Coordinates of N, CA and C in Angstrom, one line a residue:
X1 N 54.9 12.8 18.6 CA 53.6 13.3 18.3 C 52.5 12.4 18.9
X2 N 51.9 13.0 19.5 CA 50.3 12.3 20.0 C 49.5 11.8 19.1
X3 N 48.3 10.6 19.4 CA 47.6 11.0 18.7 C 46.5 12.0 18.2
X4 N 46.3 12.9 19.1 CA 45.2 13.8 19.1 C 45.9 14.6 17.8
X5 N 47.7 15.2 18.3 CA 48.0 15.9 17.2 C 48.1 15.6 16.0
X6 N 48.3 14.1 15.6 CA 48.0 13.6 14.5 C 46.9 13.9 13.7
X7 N 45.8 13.4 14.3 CA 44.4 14.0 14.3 C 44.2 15.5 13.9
X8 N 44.1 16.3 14.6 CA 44.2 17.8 14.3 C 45.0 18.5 13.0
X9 N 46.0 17.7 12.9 CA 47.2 17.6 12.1 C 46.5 17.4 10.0
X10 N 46.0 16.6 10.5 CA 44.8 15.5 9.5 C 43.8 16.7 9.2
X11 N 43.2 17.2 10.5 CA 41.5 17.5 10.1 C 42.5 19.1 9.2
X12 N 42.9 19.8 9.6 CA 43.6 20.7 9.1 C 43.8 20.7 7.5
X13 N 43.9 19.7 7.2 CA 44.0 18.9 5.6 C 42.9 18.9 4.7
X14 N 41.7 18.7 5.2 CA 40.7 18.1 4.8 C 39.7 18.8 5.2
X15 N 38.4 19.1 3.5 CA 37.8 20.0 3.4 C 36.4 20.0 4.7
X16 N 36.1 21.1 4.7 CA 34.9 21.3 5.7 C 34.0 20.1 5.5
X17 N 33.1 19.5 4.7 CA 32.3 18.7 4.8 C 33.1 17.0 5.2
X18 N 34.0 16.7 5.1 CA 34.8 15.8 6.2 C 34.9 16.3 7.3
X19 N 35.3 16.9 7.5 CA 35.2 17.7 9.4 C 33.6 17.4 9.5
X20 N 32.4 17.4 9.0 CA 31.7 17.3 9.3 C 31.3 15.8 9.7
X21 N 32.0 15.0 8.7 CA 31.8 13.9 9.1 C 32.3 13.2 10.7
X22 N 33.5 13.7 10.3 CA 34.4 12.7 11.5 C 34.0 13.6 12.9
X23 N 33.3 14.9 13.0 CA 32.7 15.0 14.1 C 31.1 14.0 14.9
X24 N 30.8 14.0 13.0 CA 29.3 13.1 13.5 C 29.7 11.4 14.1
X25 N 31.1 10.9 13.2 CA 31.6 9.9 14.2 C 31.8 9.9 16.0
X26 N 32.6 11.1 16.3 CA 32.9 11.1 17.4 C 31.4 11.7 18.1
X27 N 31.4 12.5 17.8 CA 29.9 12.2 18.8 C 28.7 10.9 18.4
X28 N 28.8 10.2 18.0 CA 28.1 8.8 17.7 C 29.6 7.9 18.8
X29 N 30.8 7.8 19.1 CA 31.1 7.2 19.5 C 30.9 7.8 21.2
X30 N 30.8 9.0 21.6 CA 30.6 9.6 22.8 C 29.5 8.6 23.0
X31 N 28.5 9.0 21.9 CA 27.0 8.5 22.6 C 27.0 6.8 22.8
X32 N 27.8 6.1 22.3 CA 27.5 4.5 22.5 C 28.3 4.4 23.7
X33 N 29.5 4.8 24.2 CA 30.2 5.0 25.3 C 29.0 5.4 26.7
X34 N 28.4 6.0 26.1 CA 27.4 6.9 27.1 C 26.6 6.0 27.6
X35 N 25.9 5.1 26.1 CA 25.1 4.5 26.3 C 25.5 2.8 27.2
X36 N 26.6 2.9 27.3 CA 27.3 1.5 28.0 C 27.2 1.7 29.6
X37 N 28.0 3.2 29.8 CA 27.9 3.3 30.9 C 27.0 3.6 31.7
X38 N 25.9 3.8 31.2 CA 24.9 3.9 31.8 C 23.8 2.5 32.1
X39 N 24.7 1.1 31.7 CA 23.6 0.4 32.0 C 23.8 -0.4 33.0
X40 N 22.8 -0.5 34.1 CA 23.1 -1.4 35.6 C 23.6 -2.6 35.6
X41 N 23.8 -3.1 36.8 CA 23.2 -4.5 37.3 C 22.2 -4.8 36.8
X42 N 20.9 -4.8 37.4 CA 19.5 -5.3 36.7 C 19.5 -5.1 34.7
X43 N 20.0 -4.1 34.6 CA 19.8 -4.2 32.7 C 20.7 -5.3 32.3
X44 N 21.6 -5.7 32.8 CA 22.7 -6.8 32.5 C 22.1 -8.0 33.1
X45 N 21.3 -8.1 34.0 CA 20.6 -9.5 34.3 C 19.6 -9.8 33.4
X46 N 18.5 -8.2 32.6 CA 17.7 -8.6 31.7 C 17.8 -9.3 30.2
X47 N 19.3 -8.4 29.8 CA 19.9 -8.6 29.0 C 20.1 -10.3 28.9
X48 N 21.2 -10.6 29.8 CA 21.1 -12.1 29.8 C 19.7 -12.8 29.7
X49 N 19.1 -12.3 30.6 CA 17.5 -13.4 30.4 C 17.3 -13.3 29.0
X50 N 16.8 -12.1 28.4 CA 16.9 -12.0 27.2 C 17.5 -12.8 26.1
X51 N 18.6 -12.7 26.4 CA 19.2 -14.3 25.6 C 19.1 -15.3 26.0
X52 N 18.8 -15.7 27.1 CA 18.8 -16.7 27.0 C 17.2 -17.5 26.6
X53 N 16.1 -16.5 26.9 CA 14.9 -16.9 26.1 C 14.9 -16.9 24.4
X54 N 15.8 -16.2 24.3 CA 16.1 -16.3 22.4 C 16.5 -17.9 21.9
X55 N 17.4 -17.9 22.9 CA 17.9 -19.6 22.4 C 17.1 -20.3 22.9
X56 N 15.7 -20.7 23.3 CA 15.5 -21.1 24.2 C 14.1 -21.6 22.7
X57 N 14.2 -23.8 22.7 CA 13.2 -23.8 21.5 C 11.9 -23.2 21.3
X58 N 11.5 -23.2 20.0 CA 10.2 -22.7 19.8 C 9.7 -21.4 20.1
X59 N 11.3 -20.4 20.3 CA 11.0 -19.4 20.3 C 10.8 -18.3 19.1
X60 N 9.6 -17.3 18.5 CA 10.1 -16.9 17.4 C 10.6 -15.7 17.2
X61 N 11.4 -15.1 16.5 CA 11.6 -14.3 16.5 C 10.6 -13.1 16.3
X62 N 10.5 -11.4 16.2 CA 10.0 -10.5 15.7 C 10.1 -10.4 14.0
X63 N 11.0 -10.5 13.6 CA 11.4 -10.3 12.3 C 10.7 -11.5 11.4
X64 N 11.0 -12.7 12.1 CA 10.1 -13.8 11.7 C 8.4 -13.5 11.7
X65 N 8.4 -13.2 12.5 CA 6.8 -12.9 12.7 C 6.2 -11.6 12.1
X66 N 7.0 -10.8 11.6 CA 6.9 -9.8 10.7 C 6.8 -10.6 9.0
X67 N 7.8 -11.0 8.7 CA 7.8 -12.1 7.7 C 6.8 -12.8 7.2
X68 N 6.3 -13.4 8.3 CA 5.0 -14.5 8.0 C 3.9 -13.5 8.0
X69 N 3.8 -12.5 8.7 CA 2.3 -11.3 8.2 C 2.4 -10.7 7.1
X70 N 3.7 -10.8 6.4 CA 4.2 -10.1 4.9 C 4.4 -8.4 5.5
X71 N 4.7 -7.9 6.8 CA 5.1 -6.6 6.6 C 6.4 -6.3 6.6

C-alpha cells in the first residue's frame, strides 16, 4: 500500500471538519514549497546579507525597538 492510499484510506475515517483541516495543511504546505521555489540568486544573496547585518554589533533589533517605545 502507498502512502497516498494510506492517506485516503485515513481521510475516509474521519469526520468532515478534519478533512477540513488536513486540506488547510496541505495547501499551507503547497504554498511554503511555492514559496521556496520561487526565490533567486539575488533573494539568497539578500537573505545572507541580511544575516549577516543581524549579527553584526550594535545592531538592534525591530522587536527591540518596538519594546523600548512600549508598542
Amino acid at each position: 500500500m502507498t502512502t497516498k492510499d494510506l492517506i485516503l484510506q485515513n481521510l475516509d475515517q474521519l469526520p468532515e471538519d478534519l478533512w477540513r483541516e488536513v486540506l488547510d495543511f496541505v495547501l499551507f504546505l503547497r504554498y511554503k514549497q511555492n514559496r521556496t521555489e520561487d526565490i533567486d540568486e539575488e533573494d539568497i544573496e539578500d537573505l545572507a546579507d541580511a544575516e549577516s547585518a543581524l549579527a553584526e554589533e550594535g545592531f538592534i533589533s525591530l522587536a527591540e525597538v518596538k519594546r523600548e517605545l512600549g508598542l
